[in-house]
Coordinates of C-alpha atoms in Angstrom, one line a residue:
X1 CA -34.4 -32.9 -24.5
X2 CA -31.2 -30.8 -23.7
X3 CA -29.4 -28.9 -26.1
X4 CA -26.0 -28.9 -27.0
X5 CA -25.5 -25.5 -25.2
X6 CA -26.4 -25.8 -21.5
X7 CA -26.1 -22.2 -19.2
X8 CA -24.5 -22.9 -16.2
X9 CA -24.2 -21.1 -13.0
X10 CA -20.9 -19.8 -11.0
X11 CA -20.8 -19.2 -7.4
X12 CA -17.7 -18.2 -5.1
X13 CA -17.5 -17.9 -0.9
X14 CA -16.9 -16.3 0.4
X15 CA -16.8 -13.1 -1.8
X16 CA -14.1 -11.1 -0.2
X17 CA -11.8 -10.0 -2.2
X18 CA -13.1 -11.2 -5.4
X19 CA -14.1 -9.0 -8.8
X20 CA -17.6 -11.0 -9.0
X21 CA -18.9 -13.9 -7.1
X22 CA -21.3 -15.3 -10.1
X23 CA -19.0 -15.5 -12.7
X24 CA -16.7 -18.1 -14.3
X25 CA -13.5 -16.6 -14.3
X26 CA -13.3 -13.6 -10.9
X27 CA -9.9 -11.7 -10.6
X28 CA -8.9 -12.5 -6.8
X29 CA -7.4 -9.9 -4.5
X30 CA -8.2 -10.7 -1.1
X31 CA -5.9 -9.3 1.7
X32 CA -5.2 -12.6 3.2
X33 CA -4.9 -16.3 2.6
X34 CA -8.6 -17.4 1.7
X35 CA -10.2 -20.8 0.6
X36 CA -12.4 -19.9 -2.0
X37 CA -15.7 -22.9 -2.6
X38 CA -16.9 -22.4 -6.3
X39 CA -20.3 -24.7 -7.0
X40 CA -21.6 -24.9 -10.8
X41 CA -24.5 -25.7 -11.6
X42 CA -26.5 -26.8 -14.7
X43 CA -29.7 -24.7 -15.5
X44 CA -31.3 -28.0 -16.1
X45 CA -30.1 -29.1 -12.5
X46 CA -28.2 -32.3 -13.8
X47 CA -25.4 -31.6 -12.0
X48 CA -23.4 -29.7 -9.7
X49 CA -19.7 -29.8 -9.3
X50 CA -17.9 -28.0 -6.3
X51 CA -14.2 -27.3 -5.9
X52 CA -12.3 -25.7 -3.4
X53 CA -9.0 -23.2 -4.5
X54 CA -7.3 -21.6 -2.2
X55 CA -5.3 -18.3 -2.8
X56 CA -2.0 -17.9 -1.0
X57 CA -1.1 -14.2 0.4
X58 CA 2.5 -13.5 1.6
X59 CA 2.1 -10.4 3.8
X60 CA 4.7 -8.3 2.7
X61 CA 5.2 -4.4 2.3
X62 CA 8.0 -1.7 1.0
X63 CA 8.0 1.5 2.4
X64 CA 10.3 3.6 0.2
X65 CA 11.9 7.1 0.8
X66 CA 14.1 9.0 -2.7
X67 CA 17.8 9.6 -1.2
X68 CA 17.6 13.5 -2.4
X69 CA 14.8 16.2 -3.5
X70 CA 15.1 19.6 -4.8
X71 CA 12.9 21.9 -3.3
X72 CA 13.6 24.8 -5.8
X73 CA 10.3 25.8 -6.7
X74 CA 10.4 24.3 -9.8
X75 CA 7.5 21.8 -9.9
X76 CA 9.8 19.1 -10.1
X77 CA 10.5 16.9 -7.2
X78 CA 9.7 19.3 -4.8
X79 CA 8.2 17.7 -1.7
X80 CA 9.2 14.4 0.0
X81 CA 7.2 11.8 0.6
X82 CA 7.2 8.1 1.5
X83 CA 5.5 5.5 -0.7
X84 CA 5.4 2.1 -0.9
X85 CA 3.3 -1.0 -1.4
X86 CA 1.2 -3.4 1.1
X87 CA 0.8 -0.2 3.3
X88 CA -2.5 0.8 4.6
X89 CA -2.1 3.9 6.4
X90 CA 1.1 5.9 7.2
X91 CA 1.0 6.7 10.3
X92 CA 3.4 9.6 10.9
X93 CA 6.4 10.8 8.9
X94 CA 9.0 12.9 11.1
X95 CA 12.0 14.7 9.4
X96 CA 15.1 15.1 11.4
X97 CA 18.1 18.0 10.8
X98 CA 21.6 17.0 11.5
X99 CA 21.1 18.1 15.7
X100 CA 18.0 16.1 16.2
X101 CA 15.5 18.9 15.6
X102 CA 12.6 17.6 13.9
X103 CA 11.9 19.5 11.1
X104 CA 8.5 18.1 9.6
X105 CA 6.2 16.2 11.0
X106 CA 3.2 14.9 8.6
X107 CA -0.3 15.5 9.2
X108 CA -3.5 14.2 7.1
X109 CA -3.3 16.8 5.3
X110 CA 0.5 17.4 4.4
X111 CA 1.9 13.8 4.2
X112 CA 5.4 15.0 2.1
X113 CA 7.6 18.2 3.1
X114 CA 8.6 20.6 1.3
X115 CA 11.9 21.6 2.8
X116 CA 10.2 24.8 4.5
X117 CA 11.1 24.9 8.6
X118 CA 9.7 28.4 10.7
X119 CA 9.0 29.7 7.2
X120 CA 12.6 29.6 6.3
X121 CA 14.0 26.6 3.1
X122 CA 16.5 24.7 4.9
X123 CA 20.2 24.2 4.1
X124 CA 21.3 22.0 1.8
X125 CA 22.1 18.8 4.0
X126 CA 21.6 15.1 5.0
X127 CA 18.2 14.9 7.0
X128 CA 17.2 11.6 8.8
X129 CA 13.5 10.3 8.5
X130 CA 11.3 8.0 10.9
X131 CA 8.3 6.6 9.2
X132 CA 5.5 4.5 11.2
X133 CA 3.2 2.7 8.9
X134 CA 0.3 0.3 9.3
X135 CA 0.0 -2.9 6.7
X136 CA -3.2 -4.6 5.8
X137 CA -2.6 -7.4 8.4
X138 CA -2.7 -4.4 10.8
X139 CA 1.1 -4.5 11.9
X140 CA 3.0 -1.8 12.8
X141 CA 6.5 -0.9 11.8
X142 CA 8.8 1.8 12.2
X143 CA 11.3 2.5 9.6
X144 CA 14.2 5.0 9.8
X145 CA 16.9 6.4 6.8
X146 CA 18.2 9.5 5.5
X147 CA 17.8 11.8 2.3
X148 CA 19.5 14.5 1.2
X149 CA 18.0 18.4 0.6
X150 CA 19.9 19.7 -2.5
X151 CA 19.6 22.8 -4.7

């Protein structure tokens, strides 16, 4: 005879992008518009309901640059860097002086700069930046602006 407490069973596919697959209530975070099944089950195997939910992803991203940093040595605000959401990889930042020399160009290892060109702290001036980034849907984009060295 069943009881008044019956143990049911969760299951979610696909997986991707889902906290756990076998349980009741997953946080969803999948990269892209997915239509998630979820079957439960009875542990008596009465029944079995199914229902479909589908999770709606709007690809979008921010890739954001500060207007001025202060490369005084201070530990404050020292190095530039971009940032962002919905960004996968940045691909290359490039830093620009006022004559079209670039001035910085990132590397996996230094992604921000510090305001050092040929060893020397540049002037206190308006640079221009070009920033390539990758998203999660695997676009490129190219994004351009300026920032401003101050001391």
């Amino acid at each position: 005879m069943p009881t008044a407490f019956q143990a049911y069973t969760w299951s979610w596919t696909p997986s991707t992008g889902l906290s756990c697959a076998d349980c009741a209530e997953p946080i969803a975070q999948p990269l892209r518009t997915t239509e998630y099944t979820l079957t439960i089950k009875d542990s008596l195997g009465c029944f079995e309901a199914i229902q479909v939910v589908k999770v709606e992803v709007e690809v979008k991203y921010s890739v954001d640059v500060p207007e001025a940093f202060t490369p005084n040595g201070d530990g404050v605000n020292d190095v530039i860097f971009p940032a962002g959401w919905g960004i996968k990889d940045i691909i290359s930042f490039k830093v620009f002086n006022r004559w079209g020399e670039m001035v910085f160009e990132s590397s996996p290892d230094q992604l921000g700069w510090d305001g050092y060109y040929k060893g020397e702290l540049q002037n206190m001036e308006t640079y221009i930046y070009v920033i390539e980034v990758r998203t999660y849907d695997e676009e490129v984009s190219i994004e351009e602006g300026y920032f401003s060295l101050i001391r």
